[in-house]
Coordinates of C-alpha atoms and ligand atoms in Angstrom, one line a residue:
M111 CA -0.2 -0.1 -0.1
G112 CA 1.1 3.3 -0.8
A113 CA 2.2 6.3 2.0
H114 CA 0.1 9.0 3.0
V115 CA 1.9 12.1 3.2
V116 CA 0.0 15.1 4.8
I117 CA 1.2 18.6 4.4
L118 CA 0.0 21.1 7.0
G119 CA -0.3 24.8 5.4
A120 CA -0.7 25.4 1.9
G121 CA 1.2 28.7 1.8
V122 CA 4.4 29.2 -0.3
G123 CA 6.1 26.0 1.1
G124 CA 3.1 23.9 1.5
Q125 CA 2.2 24.2 -2.1
V126 CA 5.5 23.9 -3.7
A127 CA 5.9 20.7 -1.7
A128 CA 2.6 19.2 -2.4
H129 CA 3.5 19.9 -6.4
A130 CA 6.8 18.5 -5.9
L131 CA 5.6 15.4 -4.3
R132 CA 2.9 14.7 -6.6
R133 CA 5.4 14.6 -9.6
R134 CA 7.8 12.3 -7.9
L135 CA 5.0 9.9 -6.2
G136 CA 2.8 7.7 -8.2
S137 CA -1.1 7.7 -7.5
G138 CA -0.8 5.0 -5.2
H139 CA 0.5 7.5 -2.7
R140 CA -1.9 9.9 -1.3
I141 CA -0.9 13.5 -1.0
T142 CA -3.1 15.8 1.3
V143 CA -2.8 19.5 2.0
V144 CA -4.5 21.0 5.1
E145 CA -5.3 24.6 4.9
R146 CA -8.1 26.9 6.9
D147 CA -8.0 29.4 4.1
P148 CA -9.8 28.8 0.6
Q149 CA -8.2 31.8 -1.0
H150 CA -4.4 31.9 -1.5
A151 CA -2.9 35.4 -1.2
F152 CA 0.7 36.3 -2.7
A153 CA 2.2 38.2 0.2
P154 CA 5.0 40.3 -1.7
S155 CA 2.1 42.1 -3.8
F156 CA 0.8 43.3 -0.6
L157 CA 3.2 46.4 -1.2
W158 CA 1.7 46.9 -4.4
V159 CA -1.8 46.5 -3.2
M160 CA -0.8 49.5 -0.6
T161 CA 0.0 51.9 -3.5
G162 CA -2.9 51.1 -5.7
A163 CA -0.6 49.2 -8.3
R164 CA -2.8 46.1 -7.3
T165 CA -6.5 45.2 -6.7
P166 CA -6.8 42.6 -3.6
G167 CA -8.5 40.2 -6.5
Q168 CA -5.2 40.6 -8.4
V169 CA -3.2 39.1 -5.8
T170 CA -5.5 36.3 -4.8
S171 CA -6.6 32.9 -6.4
P172 CA -8.6 30.2 -4.9
L173 CA -6.4 27.5 -3.5
A174 CA -8.2 24.7 -5.4
K175 CA -7.2 26.4 -8.6
L176 CA -3.6 26.4 -7.8
L177 CA -3.0 23.0 -6.4
A178 CA -2.1 20.4 -9.2
R179 CA -4.2 17.5 -9.9
G180 CA -4.0 14.6 -7.6
V181 CA -3.2 16.5 -4.5
N182 CA -6.2 16.5 -2.1
L183 CA -7.3 19.8 -0.2
H184 CA -8.5 19.1 3.3
E185 CA -10.0 22.5 4.2
G186 CA -10.2 23.1 7.6
E187 CA -8.3 24.5 10.9
V188 CA -5.5 22.1 12.2
S189 CA -6.2 21.9 16.1
A190 CA -3.7 19.3 17.2
I191 CA -0.8 17.4 16.0
D192 CA -0.1 14.0 17.5
V193 CA 3.3 13.0 16.4
A194 CA 3.5 9.8 18.4
G195 CA 0.1 8.8 17.2
R196 CA 0.7 9.8 13.4
R197 CA -2.3 11.7 13.3
V198 CA -3.4 15.5 13.1
E199 CA -6.7 16.7 14.2
T200 CA -8.6 19.2 12.2
S201 CA -11.9 21.3 12.6
R202 CA -13.1 18.6 9.9
G203 CA -12.0 15.4 11.3
S204 CA -8.6 13.7 11.9
L205 CA -6.0 12.4 9.3
E206 CA -3.6 9.8 9.8
F207 CA 0.0 10.2 8.3
D208 CA 3.0 8.2 7.4
F209 CA 4.8 11.3 6.7
L210 CA 4.1 14.9 7.8
V211 CA 5.3 18.4 6.5
V212 CA 4.8 21.0 8.8
A213 CA 4.3 24.4 6.8
L214 CA 2.0 26.6 8.9
G215 CA 4.1 29.9 8.7
A216 CA 4.1 32.3 11.1
E217 CA 1.2 34.8 12.6
L218 CA 0.9 38.3 13.2
A219 CA 0.8 39.3 16.9
A220 CA 0.1 43.1 16.9
D221 CA -1.1 42.4 20.6
A222 CA 2.1 41.9 21.8
V223 CA 3.0 45.4 21.7
P224 CA 0.3 47.5 23.7
G225 CA -1.2 50.2 21.8
L226 CA -0.1 48.9 18.3
S227 CA -3.3 47.4 17.2
G228 CA -5.3 50.5 17.5
R229 CA -2.8 53.0 16.5
S230 CA -1.3 51.4 13.5
H231 CA -1.8 50.4 10.0
S232 CA 0.1 47.2 8.5
Y233 CA 1.0 46.1 4.8
Y234 CA 1.6 42.7 6.5
S235 CA -1.9 41.5 5.5
L236 CA -4.0 42.0 2.6
E237 CA -6.8 43.5 4.6
G238 CA -4.1 45.7 6.0
A239 CA -2.4 46.8 2.9
T240 CA -5.9 47.5 1.4
R241 CA -6.8 49.9 4.4
L242 CA -3.6 51.5 4.3
K243 CA -4.0 52.9 0.6
P244 CA -6.7 55.4 1.8
A245 CA -4.8 56.3 4.7
L246 CA -1.8 57.4 2.8
D247 CA -4.3 59.2 0.3
A248 CA -5.4 61.2 3.4
L249 CA -2.0 62.8 4.4
G250 CA -1.7 66.3 3.7
N251 CA 1.6 68.2 3.4
G252 CA 4.3 68.1 6.2
A253 CA 2.9 64.8 7.6
K254 CA 4.9 62.3 9.1
V255 CA 5.0 59.0 8.5
A256 CA 6.8 56.2 10.9
V257 CA 7.6 52.8 9.6
L258 CA 8.2 50.6 12.7
V259 CA 9.6 46.9 12.9
A260 CA 7.8 46.2 16.3
G261 CA 9.5 42.9 17.1
L262 CA 11.9 40.4 16.0
P263 CA 11.9 37.9 14.1
Y264 CA 9.6 39.1 11.2
K265 CA 9.3 37.4 7.7
C266 CA 10.8 38.8 4.8
P267 CA 13.8 41.1 5.9
G268 CA 13.6 43.3 2.9
A269 CA 9.9 44.3 3.2
P270 CA 10.0 47.1 5.8
H271 CA 12.7 48.7 3.8
E272 CA 10.7 48.0 0.6
G273 CA 7.4 49.2 2.2
A274 CA 9.2 52.7 3.5
M275 CA 10.6 53.2 -0.1
L276 CA 7.4 52.5 -1.8
I277 CA 5.4 54.9 0.6
A278 CA 7.8 57.7 0.2
D279 CA 7.8 57.3 -3.7
Y280 CA 4.1 57.0 -3.7
L281 CA 3.6 60.5 -1.4
R282 CA 6.2 62.0 -3.7
R283 CA 4.0 61.2 -6.8
R284 CA 0.9 62.7 -5.3
R285 CA 2.7 65.8 -4.8
R286 CA 2.6 65.7 -1.0
I287 CA 5.2 68.4 -0.1
D288 CA 7.6 68.1 3.2
V289 CA 6.2 64.7 4.2
S290 CA 8.6 62.6 6.1
V291 CA 8.9 58.8 6.0
D292 CA 11.3 57.3 8.7
L293 CA 12.1 53.7 9.5
F294 CA 12.8 52.3 13.3
T295 CA 14.2 49.1 13.8
P296 CA 15.8 47.6 16.8
E297 CA 18.3 45.8 14.5
P298 CA 21.5 47.5 14.0
Q299 CA 21.6 47.7 10.3
P300 CA 19.3 46.7 7.5
L301 CA 19.4 43.1 6.8
P302 CA 21.9 42.4 9.6
V303 CA 22.2 38.4 8.8
A304 CA 23.6 39.4 5.2
G305 CA 26.4 41.4 6.6
P306 CA 27.7 45.0 6.8
A307 CA 28.3 45.3 2.9
L308 CA 24.5 44.7 2.2
G309 CA 23.6 46.7 4.9
G310 CA 25.5 49.5 3.9
A311 CA 23.9 49.1 0.3
V312 CA 20.5 49.1 1.5
A313 CA 20.9 52.1 3.7
A314 CA 22.2 54.0 0.8
M315 CA 19.1 52.7 -0.9
L316 CA 16.9 54.3 1.7
Q317 CA 18.6 57.6 1.5
S318 CA 18.5 57.9 -2.1
R319 CA 14.6 57.5 -1.7
G320 CA 14.5 59.9 1.1
V321 CA 13.9 57.3 3.9
G322 CA 15.3 58.1 7.4
F323 CA 16.7 54.9 8.8
H324 CA 16.9 54.8 12.4
P325 CA 18.6 51.5 13.8
L326 CA 18.6 50.2 17.3
H327 CA 15.3 51.6 17.9
K328 CA 13.2 49.1 20.0
V329 CA 9.6 50.3 20.6
A330 CA 8.9 50.5 24.3
S331 CA 5.3 52.3 24.3
I332 CA 2.9 53.7 21.7
A333 CA 0.7 56.7 22.9
D334 CA -1.6 58.9 21.0
R335 CA 0.6 59.8 17.8
V336 CA 3.8 59.5 19.7
L337 CA 6.3 56.5 19.5
A338 CA 8.7 55.9 22.6
F339 CA 11.9 54.1 22.4
D340 CA 13.9 51.9 24.7
N341 CA 16.9 54.2 24.0
G342 CA 14.8 57.1 25.6
A343 CA 13.9 58.6 22.0
S344 CA 10.4 60.0 21.5
V345 CA 9.0 60.4 18.1
P346 CA 5.8 62.1 17.0
F347 CA 3.9 60.5 14.0
D348 CA 0.6 61.3 11.8
L349 CA 0.8 57.9 10.4
L350 CA 2.2 54.6 11.8
V351 CA 2.7 51.9 9.8
A352 CA 3.8 48.7 11.7
I353 CA 5.5 45.3 11.2
P354 CA 3.9 43.6 13.8
P355 CA 5.9 41.0 16.1
H356 CA 5.2 37.3 14.7
R357 CA 4.5 34.2 16.7
S358 CA 4.2 30.6 15.7
P359 CA 0.6 29.3 15.5
S360 CA -0.4 27.8 18.9
V361 CA -1.1 24.3 17.5
V362 CA 2.5 24.0 16.9
R363 CA 3.5 25.5 20.3
T364 CA 1.5 22.6 21.9
S365 CA 2.8 19.7 19.6
G366 CA 5.9 19.0 21.1
L367 CA 8.0 19.9 18.1
A368 CA 8.7 23.5 18.9
N369 CA 11.8 25.1 20.7
E370 CA 11.5 27.4 23.6
A371 CA 10.7 30.2 21.3
G372 CA 7.9 28.5 19.6
W373 CA 9.5 27.7 16.3
I374 CA 10.6 24.1 15.0
S375 CA 14.4 23.6 15.1
V376 CA 15.3 21.2 12.0
D377 CA 18.5 20.0 10.6
R378 CA 19.4 22.9 8.0
R379 CA 20.4 20.4 5.4
T380 CA 17.4 17.9 5.4
L381 CA 14.8 19.8 7.2
E382 CA 14.0 16.7 9.6
T383 CA 12.8 17.5 13.2
R384 CA 13.5 15.4 16.0
A385 CA 10.1 13.3 15.1
E386 CA 10.8 10.4 12.6
G387 CA 9.0 11.0 9.4
V388 CA 8.1 14.6 10.4
L389 CA 9.6 17.7 8.4
A390 CA 9.1 21.1 8.8
I391 CA 9.8 23.9 6.3
G392 CA 9.3 27.7 5.8
D393 CA 8.6 30.5 8.4
I394 CA 7.6 28.1 11.3
T395 CA 11.2 26.9 11.4
A396 CA 14.4 27.9 13.2
V397 CA 17.3 27.1 11.0
Q398 CA 20.6 27.8 12.5
I399 CA 23.4 29.2 10.0
P400 CA 26.9 29.9 10.4
G401 CA 28.0 33.2 12.1
R402 CA 26.9 34.8 15.4
W403 CA 24.6 37.7 16.4
K404 CA 26.7 37.9 19.7
P405 CA 29.0 35.4 20.8
D406 CA 26.5 33.2 22.5
V407 CA 23.7 33.9 19.9
P408 CA 23.8 32.1 16.4
L409 CA 22.6 33.5 13.5
L410 CA 19.0 32.4 11.9
L411 CA 18.2 31.9 8.5
P412 CA 15.7 34.7 7.7
K413 CA 12.0 33.9 7.2
A414 CA 11.2 34.3 3.7
G415 CA 9.2 32.8 1.1
V416 CA 12.5 32.0 -1.0
F417 CA 13.5 29.8 1.5
A418 CA 10.5 28.2 2.1
H419 CA 10.1 27.5 -1.5
A420 CA 13.6 25.8 -1.9
E421 CA 13.2 24.1 1.5
A422 CA 9.8 22.6 0.3
L423 CA 11.6 21.0 -2.9
V424 CA 14.3 19.4 -0.6
A425 CA 11.6 18.2 2.0
A426 CA 9.6 16.8 -0.9
E427 CA 12.4 14.7 -2.6
R428 CA 13.4 13.3 0.9
V429 CA 9.9 12.3 1.6
A430 CA 9.2 10.8 -1.8
A431 CA 12.6 8.9 -1.5
A432 CA 11.7 7.4 2.0
A433 CA 8.4 6.7 0.7
L434 CA 9.9 4.6 -2.1
G435 CA 12.5 3.1 0.1
Q436 CA 15.1 4.9 -1.9
P437 CA 18.3 6.4 -0.9
C438 CA 18.4 10.3 -0.9
D439 CA 21.1 12.8 -1.0
T440 CA 19.4 15.8 -1.7
T441 CA 20.0 18.5 0.8
F442 CA 18.9 22.3 1.1
C443 CA 22.1 24.3 0.4
G444 CA 21.1 27.8 1.8
D445 CA 20.8 29.7 -1.5
G446 CA 18.6 32.5 -1.6
F447 CA 17.7 36.0 -3.3
C448 CA 15.6 39.1 -2.6
M449 CA 14.2 41.8 -4.5
L450 CA 13.7 45.2 -3.2
E451 CA 11.3 47.3 -4.5
A452 CA 12.5 51.0 -4.5
G453 CA 9.6 52.7 -6.1
G454 CA 9.1 54.2 -9.7
G455 CA 9.3 50.7 -11.3
A456 CA 12.8 50.0 -10.1
A457 CA 14.1 47.5 -7.4
G458 CA 17.4 46.2 -6.3
V459 CA 18.5 42.4 -5.7
A460 CA 20.3 40.7 -3.2
Y461 CA 21.3 37.0 -3.2
G462 CA 23.8 34.6 -2.0
D463 CA 24.8 31.6 0.2
F464 CA 23.5 31.8 3.5
F465 CA 25.3 28.7 4.8
A466 CA 28.9 29.7 3.6
E467 CA 31.5 29.7 6.3
P468 CA 32.3 31.5 8.5
A469 CA 29.2 33.7 7.9
P470 CA 26.7 34.3 5.0
E471 CA 28.0 35.7 1.8
V472 CA 25.5 37.7 -0.1
R473 CA 26.2 40.2 -3.3
V474 CA 24.0 43.0 -4.1
R475 CA 23.3 44.6 -7.4
D476 CA 22.2 48.2 -8.6
I477 CA 18.8 49.2 -8.5
G478 CA 17.3 48.9 -12.1
A479 CA 14.1 48.2 -14.1
A480 CA 15.3 44.4 -14.7
W481 CA 14.7 43.4 -11.1
H482 CA 11.4 44.9 -10.7
L483 CA 10.3 43.2 -13.9
G484 CA 11.8 39.9 -12.4
K485 CA 9.5 40.5 -9.3
V486 CA 6.2 41.0 -11.3
L487 CA 7.0 37.6 -13.5
F488 CA 7.5 35.9 -10.4
E489 CA 4.1 37.1 -9.1
Q490 CA 2.3 36.3 -12.4
W491 CA 4.1 32.6 -12.2
W492 CA 3.1 32.0 -8.7
L493 CA -0.6 33.2 -9.1
S494 CA -1.2 31.1 -12.4
P495 CA -2.8 27.9 -12.2
Q496 CA -0.9 24.8 -13.3
G497 CA -0.8 24.7 -17.2
A498 CA 0.6 26.3 -20.3
R499 CA 0.8 29.9 -19.1
R500 CA 2.7 29.2 -15.8
A501 CA 4.9 26.9 -17.9
V502 CA 5.8 29.8 -20.1
L503 CA 6.5 32.1 -17.3
G504 CA 8.6 29.6 -15.4
A505 CA 10.8 29.3 -18.5
A506 CA 11.3 33.0 -18.7
L507 CA 12.4 33.0 -14.9
R508 CA 14.7 30.0 -15.5
A509 CA 16.3 32.0 -18.5
G510 CA 16.5 35.3 -16.5
S511 CA 18.1 33.3 -13.6
R512 CA 20.9 31.7 -16.1
L513 CA 21.2 35.2 -17.6
T514 CA 21.8 37.1 -14.2
G515 CA 23.3 34.4 -12.1
V516 CA 20.5 34.9 -9.3
P517 CA 19.6 31.6 -8.2
V518 CA 15.9 31.2 -8.7
R519 CA 14.7 27.6 -8.3
L520 CA 10.9 26.6 -9.4
Ligands
FAD129 C1 4.3 42.1 2.8 C2 5.2 40.8 2.5 C3 6.0 40.8 1.6 C4 6.7 39.6 1.3 N1 7.9 39.6 0.4 C5 8.7 38.8 0.2 C6 9.5 38.8 -0.9 O1 9.7 39.5 -1.8 N2 10.2 37.5 -0.9 C7 10.4 36.4 -0.2 O2 10.9 35.5 -0.2 N3 9.5 36.5 1.0 C8 8.5 37.5 1.1 N4 7.6 37.4 2.2 C9 7.4 36.4 3.1 C10 6.9 35.2 2.5 O3 5.6 35.7 2.3 C11 6.8 34.1 3.6 O4 7.9 33.9 4.1 C12 6.2 32.7 3.1 O5 4.9 32.9 2.6 C13 6.4 31.7 4.1 O6 5.8 30.5 3.5 P1 5.5 29.3 4.6 O7 4.9 28.5 3.6 O8 6.3 29.0 5.7 O9 4.1 30.0 5.3 P2 2.9 30.7 4.6 O10 2.9 31.3 3.2 O11 2.4 31.8 5.6 O12 1.8 29.4 4.6 C14 1.3 29.2 6.1 C15 -0.2 28.6 5.8 O13 -0.5 27.9 7.0 C16 -2.1 28.1 7.2 N5 -2.2 27.9 8.7 C17 -1.3 28.7 9.7 N6 -2.2 27.9 10.8 C18 -3.0 27.1 10.5 C19 -4.0 26.0 10.9 N7 -3.9 26.1 12.3 N8 -4.8 25.3 10.3 C20 -4.8 25.3 8.9 N9 -3.9 26.2 8.2 C21 -3.1 26.9 9.1 C22 -2.1 29.6 6.5 O14 -3.5 30.0 6.4 C23 -1.1 29.7 5.6 O15 -2.0 29.5 4.3 C24 6.7 38.7 2.4 C25 5.9 38.7 3.1 C26 5.1 39.7 3.4 C27 4.2 40.0 4.8

C-alpha cells in the first residue's frame, strides 16, 4: 500500500511541497494538504496593493485552482498534531499520516505590543494593505509617516525597507510636500544577517529614496501619535505603519515539536525535525546558520518565501525517497535571493549563500527596472494555475536566472 503524506499549511512551502511530491510519487501514494483559508494571497504583492498598483483580487486566487491535480485539499483548521500517534486533528476530523510536512508559517501578533493594534496600519496582511492606501491618500503636506519594525523575528527582512521606499515614492508622486518617511528598527543595520556590505547598500538605497533610517530603536510604548523607544527617544507621527511582532501558531507550540521560542528547530540540510518522518519548512522553522549575532547567539536563516520554496523542494524529494524506500542525498544548500522594490518601477536585488562559512556571503546589484520586472514575472508565475501559461512564465524566469546568476529555483 502507498504512503499518505500530509502537509499542514498551503502557503508558499505547502503548495511547492505538494506539487513536487505529486510529480515524484505515483497515484498509489496519497498527498493531502490541510489549509484553513480557501483563498491564497501572494504576500509580496501586498506592497503593490498598498500603493494601488494592484487590487486585492489581482493578488489572490482560489487555492483549489492553484493546486495540482492529484493533491487532496482538506479545508479546515489544524487543531492538534499528535506526533506519536501519527495523526493530526482538524476542524473537519482527523487524518492519519505516514509522513508529515509542517508548513504552517508565522502569525502576526500585534497584541504583543500595547497600543499597536488600535494605532497602526500594516501592509503585512492583505486587509491591512487594502486599508492603508486610503490612509496614505488622506495625508496632507508636512505629514510624518513612521514605519516601525515592532519585534524580531519577522518575515521577509527586505519588506520593511521596501514598504518605506514605496510609501515615500507614492507620496512624492501624489505631490505631498515636506512629508517625511522614517523607518525605525531594533536591528543594528538593514538585513543584519547578510552582513555590513549589504546593510550599507540598503541604507544607501533608503537614503536615495528620501527615507530616514533609525537602527537600534526598540519600541517601548505607543501613545496617541507618539512612539517611545527603549533608548529614550520619543518620536511624533501622523501615520504609523507597523511590521507587527510574529509568533508561531498555537497548534505548533503545543505539539511537542517546537523549541522554547515556539519555532521548530530542524536539521538545516534535511529539514528533519526530531520526530521520525516529520519535516518542517518555511517560516515555522528555526534554522541555525554559520555566524553569530553575539558570541552566544547563533544567526538564524531569515523567514522568507524564497527559503520556504527551496526547502519545500528538498523536503518533498526526501519524503518521496523515503516513501519509495530509496536513498536520497538531496539537501538544502542555503541559496537565496531577495528583490527590493524601491519605487518608480525599479528594484534592487541581493542574493547569495546563507550557509557559507564563517558567515553568509551575499551580493547586491544596482537598482534597475529588470529586477522589478523579475518580481512581476514571479508574481504572475506564482498566481497562475498549473498549465501552459505557468510553464511559459517558468521558462522565462529560468532564462533570467541563467542570464543574471540570481539563483531562482522553481
Ligand atoms: C508584505 C510581505 C512581503 C513579502 N515579500 C517577500 C519577498 O519579496 N520574497 C520572499 O522571499 N518572501 C517575502 N515575504 C515572506 C513570505 O511571504 C513568507 O516567508 C512565506 O509565505 C512563508 O511561507 P510558509 O509556507 O512558511 O508560510 P505561509 O506562506 O504563511 O503559509 C502558511 C499557511 O498555513 C496556514 N495555516 C496556519 N495555521 C493554520 C492552522 N492552524 N490550520 C490550517 N491552516 C493554517 C495559513 O493559512 C497559511 O496559508 C513577504 C511577506 C510579506 C508579509
